[in-house]
PDB file of C-alpha atoms and ligand atoms in Angstrom:
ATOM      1  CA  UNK A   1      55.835  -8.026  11.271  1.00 73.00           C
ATOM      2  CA  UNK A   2      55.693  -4.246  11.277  1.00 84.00           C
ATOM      3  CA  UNK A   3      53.466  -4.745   8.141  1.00 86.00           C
ATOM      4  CA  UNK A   4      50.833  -6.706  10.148  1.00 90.00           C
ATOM      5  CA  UNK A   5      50.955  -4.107  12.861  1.00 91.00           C
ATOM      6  CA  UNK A   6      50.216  -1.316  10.349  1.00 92.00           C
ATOM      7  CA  UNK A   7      47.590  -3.209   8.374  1.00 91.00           C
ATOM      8  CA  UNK A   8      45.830  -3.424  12.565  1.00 92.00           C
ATOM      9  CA  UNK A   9      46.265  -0.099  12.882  1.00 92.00           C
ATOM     10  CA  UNK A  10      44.301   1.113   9.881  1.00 92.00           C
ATOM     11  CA  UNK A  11      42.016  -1.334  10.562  1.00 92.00           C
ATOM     12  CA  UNK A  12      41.528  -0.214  14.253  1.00 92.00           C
ATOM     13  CA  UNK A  13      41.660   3.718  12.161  1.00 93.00           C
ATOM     14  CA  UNK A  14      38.833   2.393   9.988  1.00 92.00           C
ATOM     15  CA  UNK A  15      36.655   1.078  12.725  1.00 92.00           C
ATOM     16  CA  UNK A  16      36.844   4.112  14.597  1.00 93.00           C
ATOM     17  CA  UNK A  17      35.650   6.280  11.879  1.00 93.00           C
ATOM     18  CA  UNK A  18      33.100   3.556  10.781  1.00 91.00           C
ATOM     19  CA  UNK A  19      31.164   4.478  14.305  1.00 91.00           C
ATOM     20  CA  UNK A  20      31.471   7.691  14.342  1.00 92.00           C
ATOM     21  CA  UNK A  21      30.200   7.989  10.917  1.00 90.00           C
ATOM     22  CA  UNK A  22      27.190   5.903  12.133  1.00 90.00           C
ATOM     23  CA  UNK A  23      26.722   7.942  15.590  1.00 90.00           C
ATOM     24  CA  UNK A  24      26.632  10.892  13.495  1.00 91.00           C
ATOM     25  CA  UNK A  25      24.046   9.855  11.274  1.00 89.00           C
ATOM     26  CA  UNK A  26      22.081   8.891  14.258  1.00 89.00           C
ATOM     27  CA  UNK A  27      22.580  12.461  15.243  1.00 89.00           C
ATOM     28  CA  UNK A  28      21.244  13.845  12.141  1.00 87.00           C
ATOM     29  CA  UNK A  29      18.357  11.873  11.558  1.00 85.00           C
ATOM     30  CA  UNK A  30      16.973  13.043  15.378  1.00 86.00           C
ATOM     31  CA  UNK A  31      18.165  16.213  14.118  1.00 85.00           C
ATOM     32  CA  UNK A  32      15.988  16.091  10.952  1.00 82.00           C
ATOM     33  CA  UNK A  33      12.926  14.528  12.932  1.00 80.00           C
ATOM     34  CA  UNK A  34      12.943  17.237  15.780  1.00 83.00           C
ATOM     35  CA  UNK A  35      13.121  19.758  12.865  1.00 83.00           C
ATOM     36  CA  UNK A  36      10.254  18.378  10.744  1.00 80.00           C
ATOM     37  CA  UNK A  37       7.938  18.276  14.298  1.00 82.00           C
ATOM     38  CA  UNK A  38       9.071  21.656  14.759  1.00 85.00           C
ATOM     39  CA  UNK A  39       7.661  22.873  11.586  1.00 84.00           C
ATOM     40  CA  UNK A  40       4.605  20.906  11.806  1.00 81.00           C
ATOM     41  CA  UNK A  41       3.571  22.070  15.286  1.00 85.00           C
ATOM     42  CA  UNK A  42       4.880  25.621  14.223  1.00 87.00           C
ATOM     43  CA  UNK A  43       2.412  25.788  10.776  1.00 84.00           C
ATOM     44  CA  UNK A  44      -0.363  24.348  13.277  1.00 84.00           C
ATOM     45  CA  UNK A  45      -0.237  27.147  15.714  1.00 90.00           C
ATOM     46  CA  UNK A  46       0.705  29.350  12.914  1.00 91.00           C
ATOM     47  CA  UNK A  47      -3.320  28.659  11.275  1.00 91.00           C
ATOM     48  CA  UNK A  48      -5.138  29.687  14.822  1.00 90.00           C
ATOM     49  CA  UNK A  49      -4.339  33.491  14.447  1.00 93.00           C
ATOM     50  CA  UNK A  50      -4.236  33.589  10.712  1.00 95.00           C
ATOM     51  CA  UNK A  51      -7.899  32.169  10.261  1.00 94.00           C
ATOM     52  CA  UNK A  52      -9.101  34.725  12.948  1.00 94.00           C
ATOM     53  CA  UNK A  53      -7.424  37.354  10.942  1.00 95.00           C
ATOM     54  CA  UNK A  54      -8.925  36.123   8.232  1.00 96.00           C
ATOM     55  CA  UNK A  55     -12.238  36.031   9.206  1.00 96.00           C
ATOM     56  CA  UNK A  56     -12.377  39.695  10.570  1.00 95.00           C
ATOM     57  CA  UNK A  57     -10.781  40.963   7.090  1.00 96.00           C
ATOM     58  CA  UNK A  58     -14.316  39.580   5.355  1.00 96.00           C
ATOM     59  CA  UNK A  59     -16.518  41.010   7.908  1.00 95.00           C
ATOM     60  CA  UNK A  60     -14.716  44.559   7.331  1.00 95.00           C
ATOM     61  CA  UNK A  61     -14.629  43.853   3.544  1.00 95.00           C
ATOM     62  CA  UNK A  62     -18.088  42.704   3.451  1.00 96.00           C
ATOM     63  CA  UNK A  63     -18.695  46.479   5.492  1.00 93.00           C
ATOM     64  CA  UNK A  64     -21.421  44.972   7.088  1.00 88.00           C
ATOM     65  CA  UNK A  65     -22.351  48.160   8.877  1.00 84.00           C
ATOM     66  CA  UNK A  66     -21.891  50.833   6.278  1.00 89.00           C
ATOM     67  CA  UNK A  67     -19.579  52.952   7.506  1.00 92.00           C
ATOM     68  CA  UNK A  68     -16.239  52.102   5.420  1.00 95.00           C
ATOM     69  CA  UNK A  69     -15.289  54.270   2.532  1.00 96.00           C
ATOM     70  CA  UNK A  70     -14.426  52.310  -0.519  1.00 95.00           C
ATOM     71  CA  UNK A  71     -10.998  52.930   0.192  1.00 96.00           C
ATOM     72  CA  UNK A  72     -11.110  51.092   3.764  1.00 96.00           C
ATOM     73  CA  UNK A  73     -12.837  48.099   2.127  1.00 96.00           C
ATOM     74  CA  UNK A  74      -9.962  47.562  -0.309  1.00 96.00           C
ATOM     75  CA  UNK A  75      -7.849  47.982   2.191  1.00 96.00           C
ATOM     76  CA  UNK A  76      -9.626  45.113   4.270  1.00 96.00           C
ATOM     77  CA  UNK A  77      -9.555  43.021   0.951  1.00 96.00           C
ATOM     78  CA  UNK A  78      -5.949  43.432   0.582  1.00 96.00           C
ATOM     79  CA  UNK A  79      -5.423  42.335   4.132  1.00 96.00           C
ATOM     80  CA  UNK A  80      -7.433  39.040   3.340  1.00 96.00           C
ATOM     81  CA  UNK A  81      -5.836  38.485   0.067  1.00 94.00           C
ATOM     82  CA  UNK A  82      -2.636  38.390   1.966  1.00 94.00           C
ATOM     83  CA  UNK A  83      -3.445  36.648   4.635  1.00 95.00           C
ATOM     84  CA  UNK A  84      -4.935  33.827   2.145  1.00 93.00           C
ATOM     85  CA  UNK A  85      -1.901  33.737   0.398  1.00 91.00           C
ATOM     86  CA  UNK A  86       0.009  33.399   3.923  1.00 92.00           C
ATOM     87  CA  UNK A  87      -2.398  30.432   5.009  1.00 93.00           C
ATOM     88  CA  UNK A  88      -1.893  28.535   1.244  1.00 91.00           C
ATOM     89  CA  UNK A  89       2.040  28.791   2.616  1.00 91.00           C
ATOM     90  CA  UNK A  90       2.062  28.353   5.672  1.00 91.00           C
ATOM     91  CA  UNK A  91      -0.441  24.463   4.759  1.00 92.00           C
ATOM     92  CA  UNK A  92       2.168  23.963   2.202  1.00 92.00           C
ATOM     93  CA  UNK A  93       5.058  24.030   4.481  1.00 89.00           C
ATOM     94  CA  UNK A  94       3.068  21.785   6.793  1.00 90.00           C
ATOM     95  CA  UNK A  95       2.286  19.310   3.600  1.00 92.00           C
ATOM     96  CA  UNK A  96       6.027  19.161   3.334  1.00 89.00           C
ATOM     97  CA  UNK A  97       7.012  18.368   6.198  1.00 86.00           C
ATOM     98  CA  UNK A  98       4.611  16.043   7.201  1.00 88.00           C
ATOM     99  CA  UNK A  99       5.800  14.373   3.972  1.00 90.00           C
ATOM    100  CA  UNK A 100       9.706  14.476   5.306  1.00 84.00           C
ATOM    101  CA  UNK A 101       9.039  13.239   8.847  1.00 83.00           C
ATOM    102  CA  UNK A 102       7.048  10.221   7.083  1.00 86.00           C
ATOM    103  CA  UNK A 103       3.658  11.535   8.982  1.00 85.00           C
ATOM    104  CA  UNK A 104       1.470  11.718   5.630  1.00 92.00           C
ATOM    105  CA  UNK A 105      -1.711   9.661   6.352  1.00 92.00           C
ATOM    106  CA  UNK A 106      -3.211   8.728   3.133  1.00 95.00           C
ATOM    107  CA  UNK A 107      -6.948   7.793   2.469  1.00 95.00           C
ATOM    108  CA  UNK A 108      -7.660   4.806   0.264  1.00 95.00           C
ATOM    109  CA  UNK A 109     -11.143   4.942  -1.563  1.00 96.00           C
ATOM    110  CA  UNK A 110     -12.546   3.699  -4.450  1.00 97.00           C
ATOM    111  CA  UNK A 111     -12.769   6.914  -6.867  1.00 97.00           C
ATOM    112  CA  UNK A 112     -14.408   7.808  -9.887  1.00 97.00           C
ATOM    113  CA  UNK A 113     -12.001   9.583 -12.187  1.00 97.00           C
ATOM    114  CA  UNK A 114     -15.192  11.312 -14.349  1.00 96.00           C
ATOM    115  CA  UNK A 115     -16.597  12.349 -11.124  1.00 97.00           C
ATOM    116  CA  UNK A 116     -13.497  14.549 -10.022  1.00 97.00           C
ATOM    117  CA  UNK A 117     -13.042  15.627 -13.395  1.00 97.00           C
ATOM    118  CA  UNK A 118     -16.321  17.325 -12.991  1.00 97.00           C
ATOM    119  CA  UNK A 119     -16.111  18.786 -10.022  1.00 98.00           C
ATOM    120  CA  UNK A 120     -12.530  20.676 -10.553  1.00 98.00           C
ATOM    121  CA  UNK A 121     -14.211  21.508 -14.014  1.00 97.00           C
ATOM    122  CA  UNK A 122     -16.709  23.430 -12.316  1.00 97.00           C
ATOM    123  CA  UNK A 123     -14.390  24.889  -9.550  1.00 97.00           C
ATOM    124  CA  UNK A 124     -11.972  26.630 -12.272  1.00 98.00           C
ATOM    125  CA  UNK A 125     -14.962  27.630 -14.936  1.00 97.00           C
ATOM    126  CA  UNK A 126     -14.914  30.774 -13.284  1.00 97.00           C
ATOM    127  CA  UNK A 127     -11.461  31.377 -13.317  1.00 96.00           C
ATOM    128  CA  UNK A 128     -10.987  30.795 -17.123  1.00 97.00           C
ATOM    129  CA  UNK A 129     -13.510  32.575 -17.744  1.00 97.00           C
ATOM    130  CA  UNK A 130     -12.311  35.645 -15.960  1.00 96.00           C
ATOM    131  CA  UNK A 131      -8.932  35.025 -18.142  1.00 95.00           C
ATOM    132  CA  UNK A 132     -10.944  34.760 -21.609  1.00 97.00           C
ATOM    133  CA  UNK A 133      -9.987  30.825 -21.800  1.00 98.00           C
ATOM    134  CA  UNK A 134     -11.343  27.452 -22.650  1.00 97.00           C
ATOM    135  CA  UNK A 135     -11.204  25.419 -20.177  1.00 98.00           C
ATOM    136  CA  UNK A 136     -12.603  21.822 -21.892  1.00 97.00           C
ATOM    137  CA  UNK A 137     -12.641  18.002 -20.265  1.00 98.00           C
ATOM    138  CA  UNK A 138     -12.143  15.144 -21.785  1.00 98.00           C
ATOM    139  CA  UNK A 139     -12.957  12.314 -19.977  1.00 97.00           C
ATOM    140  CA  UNK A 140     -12.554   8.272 -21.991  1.00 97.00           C
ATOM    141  CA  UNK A 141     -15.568   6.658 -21.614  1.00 94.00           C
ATOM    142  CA  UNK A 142     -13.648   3.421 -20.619  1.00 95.00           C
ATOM    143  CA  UNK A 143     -11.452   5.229 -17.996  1.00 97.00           C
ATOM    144  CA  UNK A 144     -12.142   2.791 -14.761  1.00 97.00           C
ATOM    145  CA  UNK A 145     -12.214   3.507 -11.142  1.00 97.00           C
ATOM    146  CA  UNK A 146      -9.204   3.529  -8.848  1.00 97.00           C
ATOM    147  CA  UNK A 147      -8.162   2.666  -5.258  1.00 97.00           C
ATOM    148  CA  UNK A 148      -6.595   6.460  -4.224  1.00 97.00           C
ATOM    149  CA  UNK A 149      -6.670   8.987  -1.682  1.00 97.00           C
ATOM    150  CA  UNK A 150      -9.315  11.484  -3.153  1.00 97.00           C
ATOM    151  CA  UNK A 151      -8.569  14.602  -1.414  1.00 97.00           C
ATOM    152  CA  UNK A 152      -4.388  14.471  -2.390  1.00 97.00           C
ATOM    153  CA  UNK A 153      -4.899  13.308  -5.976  1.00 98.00           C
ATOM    154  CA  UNK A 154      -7.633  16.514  -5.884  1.00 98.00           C
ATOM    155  CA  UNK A 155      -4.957  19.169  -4.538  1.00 97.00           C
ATOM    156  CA  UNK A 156      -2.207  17.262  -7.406  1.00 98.00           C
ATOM    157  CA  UNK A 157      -4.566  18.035 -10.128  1.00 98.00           C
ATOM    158  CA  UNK A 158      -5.854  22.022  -8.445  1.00 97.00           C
ATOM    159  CA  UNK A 159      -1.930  22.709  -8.408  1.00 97.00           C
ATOM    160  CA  UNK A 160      -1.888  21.835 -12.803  1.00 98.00           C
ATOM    161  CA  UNK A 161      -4.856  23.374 -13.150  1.00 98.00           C
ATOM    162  CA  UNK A 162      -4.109  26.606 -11.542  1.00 96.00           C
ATOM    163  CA  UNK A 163      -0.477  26.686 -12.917  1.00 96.00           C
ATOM    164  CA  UNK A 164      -1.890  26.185 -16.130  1.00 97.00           C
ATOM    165  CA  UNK A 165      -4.793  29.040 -16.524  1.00 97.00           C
ATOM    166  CA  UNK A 166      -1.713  31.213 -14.425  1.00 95.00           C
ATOM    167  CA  UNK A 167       0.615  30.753 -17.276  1.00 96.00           C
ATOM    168  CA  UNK A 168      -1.688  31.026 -20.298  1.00 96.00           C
ATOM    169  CA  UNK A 169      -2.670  34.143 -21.578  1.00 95.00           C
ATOM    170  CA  UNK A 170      -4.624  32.893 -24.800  1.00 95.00           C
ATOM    171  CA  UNK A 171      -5.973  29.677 -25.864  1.00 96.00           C
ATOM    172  CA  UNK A 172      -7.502  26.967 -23.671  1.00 97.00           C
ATOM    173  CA  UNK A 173      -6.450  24.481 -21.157  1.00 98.00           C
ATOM    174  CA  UNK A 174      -7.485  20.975 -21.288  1.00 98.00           C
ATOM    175  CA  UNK A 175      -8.232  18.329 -18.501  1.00 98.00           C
ATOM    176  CA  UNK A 176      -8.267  14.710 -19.521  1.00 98.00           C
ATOM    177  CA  UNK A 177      -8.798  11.119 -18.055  1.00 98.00           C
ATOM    178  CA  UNK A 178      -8.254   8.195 -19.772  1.00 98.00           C
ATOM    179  CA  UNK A 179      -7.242   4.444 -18.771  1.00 98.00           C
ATOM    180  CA  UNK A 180      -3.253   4.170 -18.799  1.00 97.00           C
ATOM    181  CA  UNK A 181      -2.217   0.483 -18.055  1.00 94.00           C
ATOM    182  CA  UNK A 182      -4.615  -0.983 -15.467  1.00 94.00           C
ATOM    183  CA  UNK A 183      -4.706   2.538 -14.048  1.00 97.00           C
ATOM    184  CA  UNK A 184      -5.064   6.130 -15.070  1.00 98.00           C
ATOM    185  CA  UNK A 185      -3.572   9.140 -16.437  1.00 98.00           C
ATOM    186  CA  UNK A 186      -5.042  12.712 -15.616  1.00 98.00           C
ATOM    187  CA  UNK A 187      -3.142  15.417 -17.502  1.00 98.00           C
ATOM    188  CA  UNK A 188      -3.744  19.147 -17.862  1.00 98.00           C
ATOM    189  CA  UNK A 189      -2.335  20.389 -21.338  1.00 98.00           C
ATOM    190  CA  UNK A 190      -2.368  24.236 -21.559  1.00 98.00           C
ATOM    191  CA  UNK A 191      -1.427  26.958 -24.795  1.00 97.00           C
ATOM    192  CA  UNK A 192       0.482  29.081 -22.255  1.00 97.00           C
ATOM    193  CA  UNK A 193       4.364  29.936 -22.169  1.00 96.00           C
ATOM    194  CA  UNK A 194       5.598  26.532 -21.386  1.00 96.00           C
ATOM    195  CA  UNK A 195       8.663  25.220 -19.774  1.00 95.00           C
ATOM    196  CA  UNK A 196      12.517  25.469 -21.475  1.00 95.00           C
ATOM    197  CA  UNK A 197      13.906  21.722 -22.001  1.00 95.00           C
ATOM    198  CA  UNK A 198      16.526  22.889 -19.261  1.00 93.00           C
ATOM    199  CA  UNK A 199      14.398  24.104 -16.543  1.00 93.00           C
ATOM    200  CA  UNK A 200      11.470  21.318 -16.937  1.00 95.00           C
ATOM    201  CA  UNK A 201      13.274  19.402 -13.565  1.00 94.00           C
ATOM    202  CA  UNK A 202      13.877  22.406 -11.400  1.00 92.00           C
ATOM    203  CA  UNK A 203       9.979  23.143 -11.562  1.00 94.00           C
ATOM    204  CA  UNK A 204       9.441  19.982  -9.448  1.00 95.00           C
ATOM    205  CA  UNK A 205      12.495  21.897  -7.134  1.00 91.00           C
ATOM    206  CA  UNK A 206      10.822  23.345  -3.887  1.00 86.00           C
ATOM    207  CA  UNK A 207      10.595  27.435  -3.769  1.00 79.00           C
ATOM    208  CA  UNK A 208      12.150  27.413  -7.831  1.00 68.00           C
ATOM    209  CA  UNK A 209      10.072  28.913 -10.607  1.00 67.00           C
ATOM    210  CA  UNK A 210      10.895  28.142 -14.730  1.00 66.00           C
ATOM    211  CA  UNK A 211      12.808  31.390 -14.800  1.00 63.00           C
ATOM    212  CA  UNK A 212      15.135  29.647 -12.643  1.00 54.00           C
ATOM    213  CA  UNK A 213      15.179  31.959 -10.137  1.00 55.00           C
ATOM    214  CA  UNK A 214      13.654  31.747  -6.448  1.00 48.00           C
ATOM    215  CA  UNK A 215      11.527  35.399  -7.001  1.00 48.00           C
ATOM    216  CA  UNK A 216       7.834  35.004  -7.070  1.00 53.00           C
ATOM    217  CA  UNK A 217       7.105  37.189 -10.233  1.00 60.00           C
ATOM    218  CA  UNK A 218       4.312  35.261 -10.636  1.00 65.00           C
ATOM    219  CA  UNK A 219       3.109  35.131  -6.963  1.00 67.00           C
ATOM    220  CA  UNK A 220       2.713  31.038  -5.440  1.00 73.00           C
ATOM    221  CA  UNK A 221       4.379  29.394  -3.208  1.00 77.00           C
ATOM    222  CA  UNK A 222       6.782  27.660  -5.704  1.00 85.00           C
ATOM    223  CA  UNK A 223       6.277  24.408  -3.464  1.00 93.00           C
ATOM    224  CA  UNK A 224       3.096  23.434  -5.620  1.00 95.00           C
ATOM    225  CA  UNK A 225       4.679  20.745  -7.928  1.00 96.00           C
ATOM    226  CA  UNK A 226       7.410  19.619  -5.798  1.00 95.00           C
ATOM    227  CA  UNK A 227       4.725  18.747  -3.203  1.00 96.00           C
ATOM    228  CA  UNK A 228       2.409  17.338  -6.019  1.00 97.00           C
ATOM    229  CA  UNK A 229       5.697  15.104  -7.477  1.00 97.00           C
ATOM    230  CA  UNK A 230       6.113  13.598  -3.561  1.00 96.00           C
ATOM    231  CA  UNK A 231       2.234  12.816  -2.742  1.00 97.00           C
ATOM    232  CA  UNK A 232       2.342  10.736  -6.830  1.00 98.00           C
ATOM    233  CA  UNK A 233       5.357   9.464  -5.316  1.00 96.00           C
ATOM    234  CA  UNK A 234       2.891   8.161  -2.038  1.00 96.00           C
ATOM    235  CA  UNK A 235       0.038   7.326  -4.139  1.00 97.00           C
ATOM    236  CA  UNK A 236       2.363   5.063  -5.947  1.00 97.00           C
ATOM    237  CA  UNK A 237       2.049   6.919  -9.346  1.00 97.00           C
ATOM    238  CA  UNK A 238       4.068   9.351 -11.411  1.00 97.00           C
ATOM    239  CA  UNK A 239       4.193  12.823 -12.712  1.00 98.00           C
ATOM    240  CA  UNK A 240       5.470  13.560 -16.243  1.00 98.00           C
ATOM    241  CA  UNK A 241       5.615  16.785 -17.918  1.00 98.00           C
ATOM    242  CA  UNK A 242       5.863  17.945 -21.466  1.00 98.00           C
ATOM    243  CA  UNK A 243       6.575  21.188 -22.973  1.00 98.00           C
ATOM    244  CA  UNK A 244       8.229  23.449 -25.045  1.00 95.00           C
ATOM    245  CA  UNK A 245       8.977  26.982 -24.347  1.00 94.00           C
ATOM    246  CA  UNK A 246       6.326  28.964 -26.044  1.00 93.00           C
ATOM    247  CA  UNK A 247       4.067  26.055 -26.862  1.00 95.00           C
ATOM    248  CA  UNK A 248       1.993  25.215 -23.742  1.00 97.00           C
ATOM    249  CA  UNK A 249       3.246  22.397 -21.377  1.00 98.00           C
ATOM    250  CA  UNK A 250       1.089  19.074 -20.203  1.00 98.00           C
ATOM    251  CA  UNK A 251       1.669  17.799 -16.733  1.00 98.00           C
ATOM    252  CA  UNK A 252       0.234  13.946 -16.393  1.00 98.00           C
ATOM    253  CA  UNK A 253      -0.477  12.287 -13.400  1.00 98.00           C
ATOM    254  CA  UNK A 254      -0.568   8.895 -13.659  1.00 98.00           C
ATOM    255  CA  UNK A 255      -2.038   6.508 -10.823  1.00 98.00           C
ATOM    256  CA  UNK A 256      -1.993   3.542 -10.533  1.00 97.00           C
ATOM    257  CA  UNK A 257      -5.655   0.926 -10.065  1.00 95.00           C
ATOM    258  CA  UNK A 258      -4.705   0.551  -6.210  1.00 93.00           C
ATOM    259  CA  UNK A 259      -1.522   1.564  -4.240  1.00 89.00           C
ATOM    260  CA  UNK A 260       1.437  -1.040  -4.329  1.00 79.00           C
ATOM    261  CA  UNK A 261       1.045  -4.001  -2.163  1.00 64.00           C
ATOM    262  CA  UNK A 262      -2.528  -3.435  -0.972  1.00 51.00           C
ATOM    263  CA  UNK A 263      -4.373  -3.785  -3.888  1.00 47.00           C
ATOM    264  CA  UNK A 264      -8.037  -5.448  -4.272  1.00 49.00           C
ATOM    265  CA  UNK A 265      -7.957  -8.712  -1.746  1.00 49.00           C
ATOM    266  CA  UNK A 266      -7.066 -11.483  -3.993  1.00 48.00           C
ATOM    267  CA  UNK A 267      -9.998 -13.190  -4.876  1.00 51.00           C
ATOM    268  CA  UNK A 268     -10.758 -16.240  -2.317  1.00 54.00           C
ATOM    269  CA  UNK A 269      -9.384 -20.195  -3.622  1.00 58.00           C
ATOM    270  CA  UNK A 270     -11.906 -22.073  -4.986  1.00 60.00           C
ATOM    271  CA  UNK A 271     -13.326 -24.803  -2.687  1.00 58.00           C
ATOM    272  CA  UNK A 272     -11.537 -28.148  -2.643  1.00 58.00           C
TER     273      UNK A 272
HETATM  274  P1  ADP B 301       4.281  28.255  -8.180  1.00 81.19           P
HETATM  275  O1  ADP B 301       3.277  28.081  -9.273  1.00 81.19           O
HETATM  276  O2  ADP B 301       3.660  28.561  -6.858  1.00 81.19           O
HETATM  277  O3  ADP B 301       5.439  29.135  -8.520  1.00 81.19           O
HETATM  278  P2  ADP B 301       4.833  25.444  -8.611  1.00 81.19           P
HETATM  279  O4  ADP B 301       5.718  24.497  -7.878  1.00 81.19           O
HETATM  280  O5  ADP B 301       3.400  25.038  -8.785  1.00 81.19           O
HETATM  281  O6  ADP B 301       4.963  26.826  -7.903  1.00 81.19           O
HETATM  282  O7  ADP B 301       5.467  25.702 -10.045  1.00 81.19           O
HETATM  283  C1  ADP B 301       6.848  25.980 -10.144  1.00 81.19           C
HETATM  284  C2  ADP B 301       7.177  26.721 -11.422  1.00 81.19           C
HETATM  285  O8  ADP B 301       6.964  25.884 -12.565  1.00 81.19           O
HETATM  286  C3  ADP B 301       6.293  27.920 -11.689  1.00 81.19           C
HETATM  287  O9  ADP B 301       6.706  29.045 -10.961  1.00 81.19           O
HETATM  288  C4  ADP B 301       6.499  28.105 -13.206  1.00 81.19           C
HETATM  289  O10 ADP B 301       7.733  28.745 -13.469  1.00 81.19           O
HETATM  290  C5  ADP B 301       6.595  26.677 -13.676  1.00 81.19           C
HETATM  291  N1  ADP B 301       5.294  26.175 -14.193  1.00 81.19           N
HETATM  292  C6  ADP B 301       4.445  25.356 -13.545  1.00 81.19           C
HETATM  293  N2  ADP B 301       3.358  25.069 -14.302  1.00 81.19           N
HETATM  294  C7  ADP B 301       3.531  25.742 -15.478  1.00 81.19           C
HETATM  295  C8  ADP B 301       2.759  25.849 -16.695  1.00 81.19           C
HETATM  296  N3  ADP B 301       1.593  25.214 -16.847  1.00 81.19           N
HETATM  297  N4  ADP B 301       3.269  26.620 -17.680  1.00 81.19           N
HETATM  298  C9  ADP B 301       4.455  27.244 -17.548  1.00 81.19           C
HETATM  299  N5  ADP B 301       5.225  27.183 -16.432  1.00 81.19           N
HETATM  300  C10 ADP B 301       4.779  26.439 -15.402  1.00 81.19           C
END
């Protein structure tokens, strides 16, 4: 008899913790929402002052009246250097946390894979250049349009391209699409310093660089690739990275035709 009374008790012991286990996590996901609308709102109010600033640091670089010694203009130049680097955190922050607090609206659009190929070609010429490197695409002939959120899959592929020409000293870095399933596979393959087997998962870590510390001795934000791994995530695809230290690294991007679940319509029945 005392048995059954003990074997109540812990039950009645067990059902108490039960809810306040569940009142807690309650708690903590209002917790987390209220935080992630915090930082969103905060980054938004954040870009108001910081693109004025910005724009007055070109007019004074640009010295439109004359009357700035050289010194004063770099001095404006650094200010809008910083700033930019200030704005490319602070909309990285607010990428995040849109991304936590489930808020990331995603376009779908048919795409042409050559066509974006092209354009970031042309966008980083310039900086390869400026680096002495080759910067070559490679597009399949046979590589077939997909269903994807242009803009996203875009700042994915800027983030591999500018890691990659930041982290190669000699050599060239390659950009190439090709058909991978019923989708596609964009990868940027670099000669640069590569990743150690060890660190090639914290990269995708938020704020951590290869060295596997959190200092920026290479300036970035360090959120670059974990955001880029969560919008694949969105767009239903993958990232995949391959490297060896000293050898260069490749970071694919693989998407898929359309996102899960809302591919093309299927095609009408036939008539009976
Ligand atoms: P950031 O470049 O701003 O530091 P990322 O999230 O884009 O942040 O990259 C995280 C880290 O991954 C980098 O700091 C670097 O250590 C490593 N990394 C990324 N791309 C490359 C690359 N192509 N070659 C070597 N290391 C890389």
């Amino acid at each position: 008899e005392s048995q059954t009374q003990e074997l109540e008790d812990q039950r009645d012991a067990l059902a108490r913790s039960r809810r306040q286990l569940e009142a807690k996590t309650v708690e903590l996901a209002r917790e987390s929402r209220y935080k992630s609308e915090f930082v969103a709102n905060m980054s938004h109010e954040l870009r108001t002052p910081l693109n004025a600033l910005l724009i007055m640091s070109r007019l004074l670089a640009e010295n439109r009246g004359r009357n700035l010694s050289d010194e004063q203009i770099r001095w404006a130049e650094t200010i809008e250097s910083s700033g930019k680097d200030l704005l490319a955190l602070i909309n990285d922050i607010l990428d995040l946390s849109k991304i936590e607090s489930g808020k990331m609206d995603l376009a779908r659009e048919a795409v042409d894979p050559q066509a974006i190929a092209a354009k970031l070609g042309r966008a980083f010429q310039d900086q390869a250049r400026v680096k002495g490197l080759q910067l070559s695409l490679e597009v399949a002939p046979d590589t077939p349009q997909i269903q994807t959120d242009p803009g996203r899959l875009e700042q994915v592929l800027r983030n591999f391209l500018s890691n990659a020409l930041k982290f190669t000293d000699r050599g060239r870095v390659t950009l190439r699409v090709a058909p991978a399933g019923t989708g596609v596979a964009f990868s940027v393959a670099d000669t640069g310093i590569g990743i150690d087997a060890d660190q090639q998962q914290a990269v995708f870590e938020a704020f951590r660089q290869a060295d596997g510390t959190i200092s920026r001795k290479f300036g970035g934000t360090g959120l670059g690739l974990s955001i880029s791994r969560q919008l694949a995530d969105l767009l239903g695809g993958r990232i995949t990275l391959e490297s060896a230290k000293g050898r260069g690294s490749t970071f694919t991007l693989t998407l898929p035709e359309a996102p899960e679940g809302q591919g093309a319509a299927p095609a009408p029945l036939p008539a009976p």
